[in-house]
PDB file of N, CA and C in Angstrom:
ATOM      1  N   UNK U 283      11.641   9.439   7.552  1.00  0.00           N
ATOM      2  CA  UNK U 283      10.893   9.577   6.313  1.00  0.00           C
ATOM      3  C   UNK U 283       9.886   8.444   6.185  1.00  0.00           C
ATOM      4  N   UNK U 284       9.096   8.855   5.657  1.00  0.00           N
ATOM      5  CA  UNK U 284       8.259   7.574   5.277  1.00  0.00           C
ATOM      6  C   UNK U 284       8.174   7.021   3.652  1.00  0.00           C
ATOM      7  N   UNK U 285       7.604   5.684   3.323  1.00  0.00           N
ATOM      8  CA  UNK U 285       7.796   5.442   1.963  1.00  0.00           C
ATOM      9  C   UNK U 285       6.940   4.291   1.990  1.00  0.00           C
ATOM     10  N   UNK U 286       5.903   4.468   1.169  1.00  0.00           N
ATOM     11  CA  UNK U 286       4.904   3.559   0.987  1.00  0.00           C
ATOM     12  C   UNK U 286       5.074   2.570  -0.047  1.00  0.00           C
ATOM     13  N   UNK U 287       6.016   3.137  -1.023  1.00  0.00           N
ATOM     14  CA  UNK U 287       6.646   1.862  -1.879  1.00  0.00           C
ATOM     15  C   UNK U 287       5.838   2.444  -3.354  1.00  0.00           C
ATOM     16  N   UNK U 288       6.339   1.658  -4.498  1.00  0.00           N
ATOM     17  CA  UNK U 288       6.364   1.926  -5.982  1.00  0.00           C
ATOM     18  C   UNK U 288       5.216   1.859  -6.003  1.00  0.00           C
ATOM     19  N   UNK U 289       4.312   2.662  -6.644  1.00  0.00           N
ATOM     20  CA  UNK U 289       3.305   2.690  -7.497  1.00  0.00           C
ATOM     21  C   UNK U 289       3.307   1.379  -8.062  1.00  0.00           C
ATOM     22  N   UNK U 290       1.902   0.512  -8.247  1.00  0.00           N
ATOM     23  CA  UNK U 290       2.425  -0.997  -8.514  1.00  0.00           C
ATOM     24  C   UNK U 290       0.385  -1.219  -9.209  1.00  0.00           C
ATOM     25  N   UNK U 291       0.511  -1.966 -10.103  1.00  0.00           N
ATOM     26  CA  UNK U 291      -0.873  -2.633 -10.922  1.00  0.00           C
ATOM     27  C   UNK U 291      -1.436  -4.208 -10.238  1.00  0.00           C
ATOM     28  N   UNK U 292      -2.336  -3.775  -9.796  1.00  0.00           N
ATOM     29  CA  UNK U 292      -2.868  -5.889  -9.445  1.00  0.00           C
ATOM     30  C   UNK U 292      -3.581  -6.249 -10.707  1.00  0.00           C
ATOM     31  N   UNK U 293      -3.079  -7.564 -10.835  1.00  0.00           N
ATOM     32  CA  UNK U 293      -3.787  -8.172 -12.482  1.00  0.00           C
ATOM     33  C   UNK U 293      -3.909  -9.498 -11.940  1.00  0.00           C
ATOM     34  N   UNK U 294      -4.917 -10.372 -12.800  1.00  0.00           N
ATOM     35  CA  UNK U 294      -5.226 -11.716 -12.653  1.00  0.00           C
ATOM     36  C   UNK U 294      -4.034 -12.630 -11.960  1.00  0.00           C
ATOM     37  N   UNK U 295      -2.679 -12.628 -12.269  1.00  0.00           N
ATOM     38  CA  UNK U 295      -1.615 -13.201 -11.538  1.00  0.00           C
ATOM     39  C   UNK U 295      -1.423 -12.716 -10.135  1.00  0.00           C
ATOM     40  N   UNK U 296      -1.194 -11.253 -10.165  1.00  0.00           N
ATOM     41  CA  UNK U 296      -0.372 -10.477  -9.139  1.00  0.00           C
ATOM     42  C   UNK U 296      -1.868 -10.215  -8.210  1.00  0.00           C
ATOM     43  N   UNK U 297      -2.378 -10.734  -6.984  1.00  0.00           N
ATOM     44  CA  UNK U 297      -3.705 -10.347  -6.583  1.00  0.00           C
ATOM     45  C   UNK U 297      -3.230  -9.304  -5.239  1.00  0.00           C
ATOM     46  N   UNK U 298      -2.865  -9.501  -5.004  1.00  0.00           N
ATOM     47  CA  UNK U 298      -2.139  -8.719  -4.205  1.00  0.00           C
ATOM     48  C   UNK U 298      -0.770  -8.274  -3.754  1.00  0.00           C
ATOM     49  N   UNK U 299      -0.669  -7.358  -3.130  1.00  0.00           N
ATOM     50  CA  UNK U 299       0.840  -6.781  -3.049  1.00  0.00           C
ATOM     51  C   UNK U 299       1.229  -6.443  -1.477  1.00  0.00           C
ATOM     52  N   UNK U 300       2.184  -6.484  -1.309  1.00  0.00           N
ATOM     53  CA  UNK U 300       2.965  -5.871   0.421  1.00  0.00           C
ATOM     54  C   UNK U 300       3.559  -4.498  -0.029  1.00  0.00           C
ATOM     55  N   UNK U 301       3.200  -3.377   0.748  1.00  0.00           N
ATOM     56  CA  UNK U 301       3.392  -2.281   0.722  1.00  0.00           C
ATOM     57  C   UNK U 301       3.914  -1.847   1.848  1.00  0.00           C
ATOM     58  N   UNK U 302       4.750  -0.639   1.923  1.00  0.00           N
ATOM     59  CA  UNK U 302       5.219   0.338   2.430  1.00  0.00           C
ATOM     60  C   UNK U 302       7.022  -0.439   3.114  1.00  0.00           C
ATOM     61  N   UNK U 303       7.498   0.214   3.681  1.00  0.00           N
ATOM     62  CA  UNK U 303       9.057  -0.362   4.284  1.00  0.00           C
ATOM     63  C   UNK U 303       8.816  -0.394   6.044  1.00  0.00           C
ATOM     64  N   UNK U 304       9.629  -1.096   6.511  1.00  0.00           N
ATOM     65  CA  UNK U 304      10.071  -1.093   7.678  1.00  0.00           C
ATOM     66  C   UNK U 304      11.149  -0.593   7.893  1.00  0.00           C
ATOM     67  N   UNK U 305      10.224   0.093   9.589  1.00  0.00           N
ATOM     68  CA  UNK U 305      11.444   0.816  10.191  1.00  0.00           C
ATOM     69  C   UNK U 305      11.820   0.656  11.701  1.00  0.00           C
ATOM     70  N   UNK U 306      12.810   0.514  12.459  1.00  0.00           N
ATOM     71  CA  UNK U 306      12.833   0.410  13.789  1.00  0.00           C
ATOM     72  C   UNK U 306      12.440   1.609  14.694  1.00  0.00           C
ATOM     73  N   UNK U 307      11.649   1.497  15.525  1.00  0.00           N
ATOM     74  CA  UNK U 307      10.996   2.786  16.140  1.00  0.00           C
ATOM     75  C   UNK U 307      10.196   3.360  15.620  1.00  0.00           C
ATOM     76  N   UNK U 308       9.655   3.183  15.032  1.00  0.00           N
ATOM     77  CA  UNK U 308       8.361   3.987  14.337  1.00  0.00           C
ATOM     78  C   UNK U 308       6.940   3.083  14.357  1.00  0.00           C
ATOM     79  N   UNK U 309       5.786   4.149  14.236  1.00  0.00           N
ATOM     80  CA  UNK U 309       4.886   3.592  14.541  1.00  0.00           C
ATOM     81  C   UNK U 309       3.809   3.912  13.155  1.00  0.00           C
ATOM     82  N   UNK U 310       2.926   3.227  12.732  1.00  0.00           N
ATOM     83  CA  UNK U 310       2.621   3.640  11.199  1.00  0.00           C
ATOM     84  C   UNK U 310       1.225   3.364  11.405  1.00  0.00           C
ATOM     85  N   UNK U 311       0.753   4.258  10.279  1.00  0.00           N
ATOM     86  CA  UNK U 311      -1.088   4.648  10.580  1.00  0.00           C
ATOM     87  C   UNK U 311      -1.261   4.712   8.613  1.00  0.00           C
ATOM     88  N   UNK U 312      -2.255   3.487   8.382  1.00  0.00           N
ATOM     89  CA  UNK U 312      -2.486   3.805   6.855  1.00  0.00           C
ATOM     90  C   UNK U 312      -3.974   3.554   6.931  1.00  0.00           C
ATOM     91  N   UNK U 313      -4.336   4.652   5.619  1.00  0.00           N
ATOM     92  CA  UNK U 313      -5.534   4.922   5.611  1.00  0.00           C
ATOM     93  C   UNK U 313      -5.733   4.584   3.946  1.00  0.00           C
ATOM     94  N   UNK U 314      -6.452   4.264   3.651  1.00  0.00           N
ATOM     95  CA  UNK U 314      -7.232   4.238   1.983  1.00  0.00           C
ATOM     96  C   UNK U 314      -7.634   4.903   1.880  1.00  0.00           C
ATOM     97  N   UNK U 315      -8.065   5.465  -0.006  1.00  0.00           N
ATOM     98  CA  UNK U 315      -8.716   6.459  -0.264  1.00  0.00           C
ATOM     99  C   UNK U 315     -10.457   6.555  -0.067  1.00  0.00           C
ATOM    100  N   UNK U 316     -10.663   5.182   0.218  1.00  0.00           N
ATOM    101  CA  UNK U 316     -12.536   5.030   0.540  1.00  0.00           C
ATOM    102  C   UNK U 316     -12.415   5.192   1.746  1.00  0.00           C
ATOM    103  N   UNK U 317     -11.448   6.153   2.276  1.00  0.00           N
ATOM    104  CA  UNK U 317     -11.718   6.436   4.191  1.00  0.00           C
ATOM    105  C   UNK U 317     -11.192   5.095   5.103  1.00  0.00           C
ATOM    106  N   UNK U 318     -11.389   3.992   4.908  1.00  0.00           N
ATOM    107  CA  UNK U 318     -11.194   3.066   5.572  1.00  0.00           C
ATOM    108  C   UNK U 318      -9.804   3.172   6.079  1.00  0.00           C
ATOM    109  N   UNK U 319      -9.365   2.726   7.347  1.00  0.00           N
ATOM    110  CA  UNK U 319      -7.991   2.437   8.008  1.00  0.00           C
ATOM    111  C   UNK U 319      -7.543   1.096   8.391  1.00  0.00           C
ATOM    112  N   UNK U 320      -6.044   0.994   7.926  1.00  0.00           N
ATOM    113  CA  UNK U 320      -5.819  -0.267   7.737  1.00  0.00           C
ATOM    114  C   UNK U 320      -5.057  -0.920   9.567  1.00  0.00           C
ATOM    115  N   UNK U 321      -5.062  -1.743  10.040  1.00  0.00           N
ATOM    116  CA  UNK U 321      -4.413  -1.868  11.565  1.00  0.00           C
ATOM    117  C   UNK U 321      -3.163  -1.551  11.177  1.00  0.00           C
ATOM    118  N   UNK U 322      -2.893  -1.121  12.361  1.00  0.00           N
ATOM    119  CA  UNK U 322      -1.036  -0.200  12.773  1.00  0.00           C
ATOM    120  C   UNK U 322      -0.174  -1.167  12.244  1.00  0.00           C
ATOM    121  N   UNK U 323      -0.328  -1.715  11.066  1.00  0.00           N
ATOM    122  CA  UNK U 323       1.321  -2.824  10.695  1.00  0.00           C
ATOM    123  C   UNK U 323       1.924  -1.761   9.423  1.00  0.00           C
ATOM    124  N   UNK U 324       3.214  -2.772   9.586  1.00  0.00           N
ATOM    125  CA  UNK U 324       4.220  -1.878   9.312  1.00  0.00           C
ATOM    126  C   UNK U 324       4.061  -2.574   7.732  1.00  0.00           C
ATOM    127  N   UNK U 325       3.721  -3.512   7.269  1.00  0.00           N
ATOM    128  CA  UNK U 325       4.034  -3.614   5.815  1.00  0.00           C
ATOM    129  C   UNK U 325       2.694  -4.591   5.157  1.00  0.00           C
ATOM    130  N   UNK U 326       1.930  -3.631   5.349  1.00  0.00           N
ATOM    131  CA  UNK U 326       0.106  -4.118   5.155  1.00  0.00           C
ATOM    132  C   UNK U 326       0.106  -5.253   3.479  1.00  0.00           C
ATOM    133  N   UNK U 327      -0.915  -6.174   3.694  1.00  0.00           N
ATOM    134  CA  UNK U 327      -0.811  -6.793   2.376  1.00  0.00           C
ATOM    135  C   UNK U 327      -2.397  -6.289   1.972  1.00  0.00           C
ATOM    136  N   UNK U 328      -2.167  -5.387   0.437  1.00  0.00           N
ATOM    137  CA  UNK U 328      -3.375  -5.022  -0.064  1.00  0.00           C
ATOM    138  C   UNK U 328      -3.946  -5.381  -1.360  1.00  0.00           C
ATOM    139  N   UNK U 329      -4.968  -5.957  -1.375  1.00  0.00           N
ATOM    140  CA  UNK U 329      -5.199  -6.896  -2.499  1.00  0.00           C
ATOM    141  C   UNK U 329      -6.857  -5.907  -3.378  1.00  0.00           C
ATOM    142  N   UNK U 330      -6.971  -4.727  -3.175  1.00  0.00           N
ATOM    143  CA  UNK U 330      -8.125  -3.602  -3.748  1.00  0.00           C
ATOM    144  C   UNK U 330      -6.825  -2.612  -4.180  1.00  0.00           C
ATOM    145  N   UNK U 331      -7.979  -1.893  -5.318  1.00  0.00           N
ATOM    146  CA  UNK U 331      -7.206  -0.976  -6.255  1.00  0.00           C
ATOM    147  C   UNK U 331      -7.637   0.328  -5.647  1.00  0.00           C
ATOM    148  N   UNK U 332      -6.766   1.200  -5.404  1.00  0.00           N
ATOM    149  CA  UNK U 332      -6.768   2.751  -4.652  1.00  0.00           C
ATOM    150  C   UNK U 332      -5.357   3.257  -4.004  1.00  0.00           C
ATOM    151  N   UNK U 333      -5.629   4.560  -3.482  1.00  0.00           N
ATOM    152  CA  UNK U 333      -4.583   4.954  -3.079  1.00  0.00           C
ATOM    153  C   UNK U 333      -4.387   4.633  -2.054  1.00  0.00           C
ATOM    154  N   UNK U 334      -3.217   4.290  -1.476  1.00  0.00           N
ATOM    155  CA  UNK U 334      -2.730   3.970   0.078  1.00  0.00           C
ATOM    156  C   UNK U 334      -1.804   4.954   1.153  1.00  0.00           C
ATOM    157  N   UNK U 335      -2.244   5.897   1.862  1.00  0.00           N
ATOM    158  CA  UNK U 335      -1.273   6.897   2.475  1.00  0.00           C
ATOM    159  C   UNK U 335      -0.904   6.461   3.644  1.00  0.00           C
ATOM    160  N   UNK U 336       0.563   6.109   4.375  1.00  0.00           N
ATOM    161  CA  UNK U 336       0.812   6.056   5.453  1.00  0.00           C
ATOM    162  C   UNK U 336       1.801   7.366   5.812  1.00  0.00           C
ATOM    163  N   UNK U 337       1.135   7.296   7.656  1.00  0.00           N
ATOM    164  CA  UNK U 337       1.879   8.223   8.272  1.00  0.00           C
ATOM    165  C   UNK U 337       2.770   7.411   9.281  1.00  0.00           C
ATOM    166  N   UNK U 338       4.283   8.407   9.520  1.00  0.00           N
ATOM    167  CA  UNK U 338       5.081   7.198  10.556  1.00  0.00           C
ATOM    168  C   UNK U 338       5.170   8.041  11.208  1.00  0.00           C
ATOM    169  N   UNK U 339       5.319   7.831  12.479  1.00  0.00           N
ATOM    170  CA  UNK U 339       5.583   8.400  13.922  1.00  0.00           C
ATOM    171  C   UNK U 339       6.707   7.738  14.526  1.00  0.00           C
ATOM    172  N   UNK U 340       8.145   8.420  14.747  1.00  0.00           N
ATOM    173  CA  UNK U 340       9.215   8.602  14.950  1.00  0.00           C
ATOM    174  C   UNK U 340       8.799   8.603  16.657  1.00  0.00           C
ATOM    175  N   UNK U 341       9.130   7.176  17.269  1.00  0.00           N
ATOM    176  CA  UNK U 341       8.840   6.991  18.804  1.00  0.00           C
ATOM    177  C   UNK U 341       9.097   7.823  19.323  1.00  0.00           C
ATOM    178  N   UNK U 342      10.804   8.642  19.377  1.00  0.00           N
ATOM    179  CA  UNK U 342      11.312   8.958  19.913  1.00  0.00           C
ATOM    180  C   UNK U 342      11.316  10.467  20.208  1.00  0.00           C
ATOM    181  N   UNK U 343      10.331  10.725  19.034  1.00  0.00           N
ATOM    182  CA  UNK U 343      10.437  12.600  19.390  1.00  0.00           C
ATOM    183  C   UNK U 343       9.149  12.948  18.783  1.00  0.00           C
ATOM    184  N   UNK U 344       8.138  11.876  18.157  1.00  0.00           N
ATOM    185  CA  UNK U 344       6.685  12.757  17.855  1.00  0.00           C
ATOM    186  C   UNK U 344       6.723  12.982  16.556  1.00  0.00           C
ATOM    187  N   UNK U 345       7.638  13.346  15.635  1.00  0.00           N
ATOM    188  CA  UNK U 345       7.627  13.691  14.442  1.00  0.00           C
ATOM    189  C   UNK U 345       7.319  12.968  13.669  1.00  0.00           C
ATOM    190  N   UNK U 346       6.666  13.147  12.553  1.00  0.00           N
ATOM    191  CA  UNK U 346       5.775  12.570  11.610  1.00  0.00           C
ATOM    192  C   UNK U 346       6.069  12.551  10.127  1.00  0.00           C
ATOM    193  N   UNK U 347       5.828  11.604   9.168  1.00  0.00           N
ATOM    194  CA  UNK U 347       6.045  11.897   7.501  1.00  0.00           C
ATOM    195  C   UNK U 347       4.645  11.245   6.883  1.00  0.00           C
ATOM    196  N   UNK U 348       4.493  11.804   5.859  1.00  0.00           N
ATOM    197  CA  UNK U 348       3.320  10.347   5.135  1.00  0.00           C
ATOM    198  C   UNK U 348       3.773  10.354   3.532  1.00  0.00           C
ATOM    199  N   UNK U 349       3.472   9.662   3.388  1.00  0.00           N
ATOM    200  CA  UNK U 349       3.582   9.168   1.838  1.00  0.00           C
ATOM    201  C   UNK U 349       2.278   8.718   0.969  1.00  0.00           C
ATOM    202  N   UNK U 350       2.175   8.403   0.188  1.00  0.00           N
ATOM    203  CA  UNK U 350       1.061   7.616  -0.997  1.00  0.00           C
ATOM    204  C   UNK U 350       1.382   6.567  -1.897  1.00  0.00           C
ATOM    205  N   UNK U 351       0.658   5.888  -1.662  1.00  0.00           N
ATOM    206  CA  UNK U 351       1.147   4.555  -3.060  1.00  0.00           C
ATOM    207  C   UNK U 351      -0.404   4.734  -3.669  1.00  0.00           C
ATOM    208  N   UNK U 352      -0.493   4.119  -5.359  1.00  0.00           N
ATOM    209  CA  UNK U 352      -1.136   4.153  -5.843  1.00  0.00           C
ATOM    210  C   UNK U 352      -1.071   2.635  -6.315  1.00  0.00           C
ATOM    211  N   UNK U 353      -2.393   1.834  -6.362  1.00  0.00           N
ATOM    212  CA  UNK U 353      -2.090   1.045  -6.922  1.00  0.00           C
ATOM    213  C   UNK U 353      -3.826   0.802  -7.466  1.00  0.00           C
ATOM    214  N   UNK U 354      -3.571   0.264  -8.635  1.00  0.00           N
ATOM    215  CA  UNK U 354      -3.930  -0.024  -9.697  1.00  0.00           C
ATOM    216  C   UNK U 354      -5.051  -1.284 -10.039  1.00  0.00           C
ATOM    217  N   UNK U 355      -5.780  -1.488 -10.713  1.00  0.00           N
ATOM    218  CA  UNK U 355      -5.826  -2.585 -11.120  1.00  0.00           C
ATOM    219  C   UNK U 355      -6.147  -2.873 -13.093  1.00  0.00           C
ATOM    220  N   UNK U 356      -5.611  -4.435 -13.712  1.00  0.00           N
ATOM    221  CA  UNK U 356      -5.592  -4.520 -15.017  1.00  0.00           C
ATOM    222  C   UNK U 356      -6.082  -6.010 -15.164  1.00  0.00           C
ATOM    223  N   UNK U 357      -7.343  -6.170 -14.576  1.00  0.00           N
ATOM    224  CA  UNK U 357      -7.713  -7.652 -14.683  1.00  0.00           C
ATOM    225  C   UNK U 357      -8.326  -8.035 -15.876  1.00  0.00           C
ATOM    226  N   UNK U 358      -7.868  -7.430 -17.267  1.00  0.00           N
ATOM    227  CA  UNK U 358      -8.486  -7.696 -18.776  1.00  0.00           C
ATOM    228  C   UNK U 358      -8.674  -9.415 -18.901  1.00  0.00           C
ATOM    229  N   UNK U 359      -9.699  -9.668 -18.981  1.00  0.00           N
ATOM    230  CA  UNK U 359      -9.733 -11.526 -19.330  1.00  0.00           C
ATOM    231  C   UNK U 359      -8.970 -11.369 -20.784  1.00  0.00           C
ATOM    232  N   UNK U 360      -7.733 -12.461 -20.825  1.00  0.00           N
ATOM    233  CA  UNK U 360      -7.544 -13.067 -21.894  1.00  0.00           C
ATOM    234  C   UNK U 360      -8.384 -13.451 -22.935  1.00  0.00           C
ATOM    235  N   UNK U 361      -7.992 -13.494 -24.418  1.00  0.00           N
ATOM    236  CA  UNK U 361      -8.563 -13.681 -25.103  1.00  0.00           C
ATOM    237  C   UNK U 361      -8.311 -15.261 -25.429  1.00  0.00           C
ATOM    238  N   UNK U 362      -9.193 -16.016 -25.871  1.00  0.00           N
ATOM    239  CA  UNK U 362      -8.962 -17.745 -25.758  1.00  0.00           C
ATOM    240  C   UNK U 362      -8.974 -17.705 -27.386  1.00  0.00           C
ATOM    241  N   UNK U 363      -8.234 -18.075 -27.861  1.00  0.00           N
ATOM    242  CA  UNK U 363      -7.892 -18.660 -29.417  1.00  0.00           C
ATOM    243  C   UNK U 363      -7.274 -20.460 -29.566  1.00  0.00           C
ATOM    244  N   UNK U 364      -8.460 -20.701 -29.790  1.00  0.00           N
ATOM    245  CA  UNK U 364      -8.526 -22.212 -30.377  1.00  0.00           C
ATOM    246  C   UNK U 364      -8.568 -22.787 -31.911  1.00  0.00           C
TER     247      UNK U 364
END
């Protein structure tokens, strides 16, 4: 199976996030929703707001899953009260 991990928000603290799980034997292909592809790692660190789909490839017999994460962004500037 594959699993790209929780739906998750980047905000002024949180700038980026580690996505998807590790697995032994498998080989993983993630792509963004602006087309771009991310290199073959298994638990990419993504710091842009969009969707993230990986596919895993099961070494051992070819078979395939993909998943989607969505992630977010909420960088509202604070309001300063003096």
């Amino acid at each position: 199976t594959a699993n790209a991990g929780r739906d998750t928000t980047l905000t002024c603290t949180t700038t980026s996030v580690i996505i998807g799980t590790a697995g032994a034997g498998n080989t993983y292909a993630w792509t963004a929703s602006n087309g771009s592809t991310i290199p073959a790692i298994t638990r990419p660190t993504i710091s842009q707001a969009g969707t993230y789909t990986v596919t895993v490839t099961k070494n051992s017999n070819g078979c395939t899953a993909s998943d989607q994460i969505i992630i977010t962004e909420n960088k509202t500037i604070p309001t300063a009260n003096a």
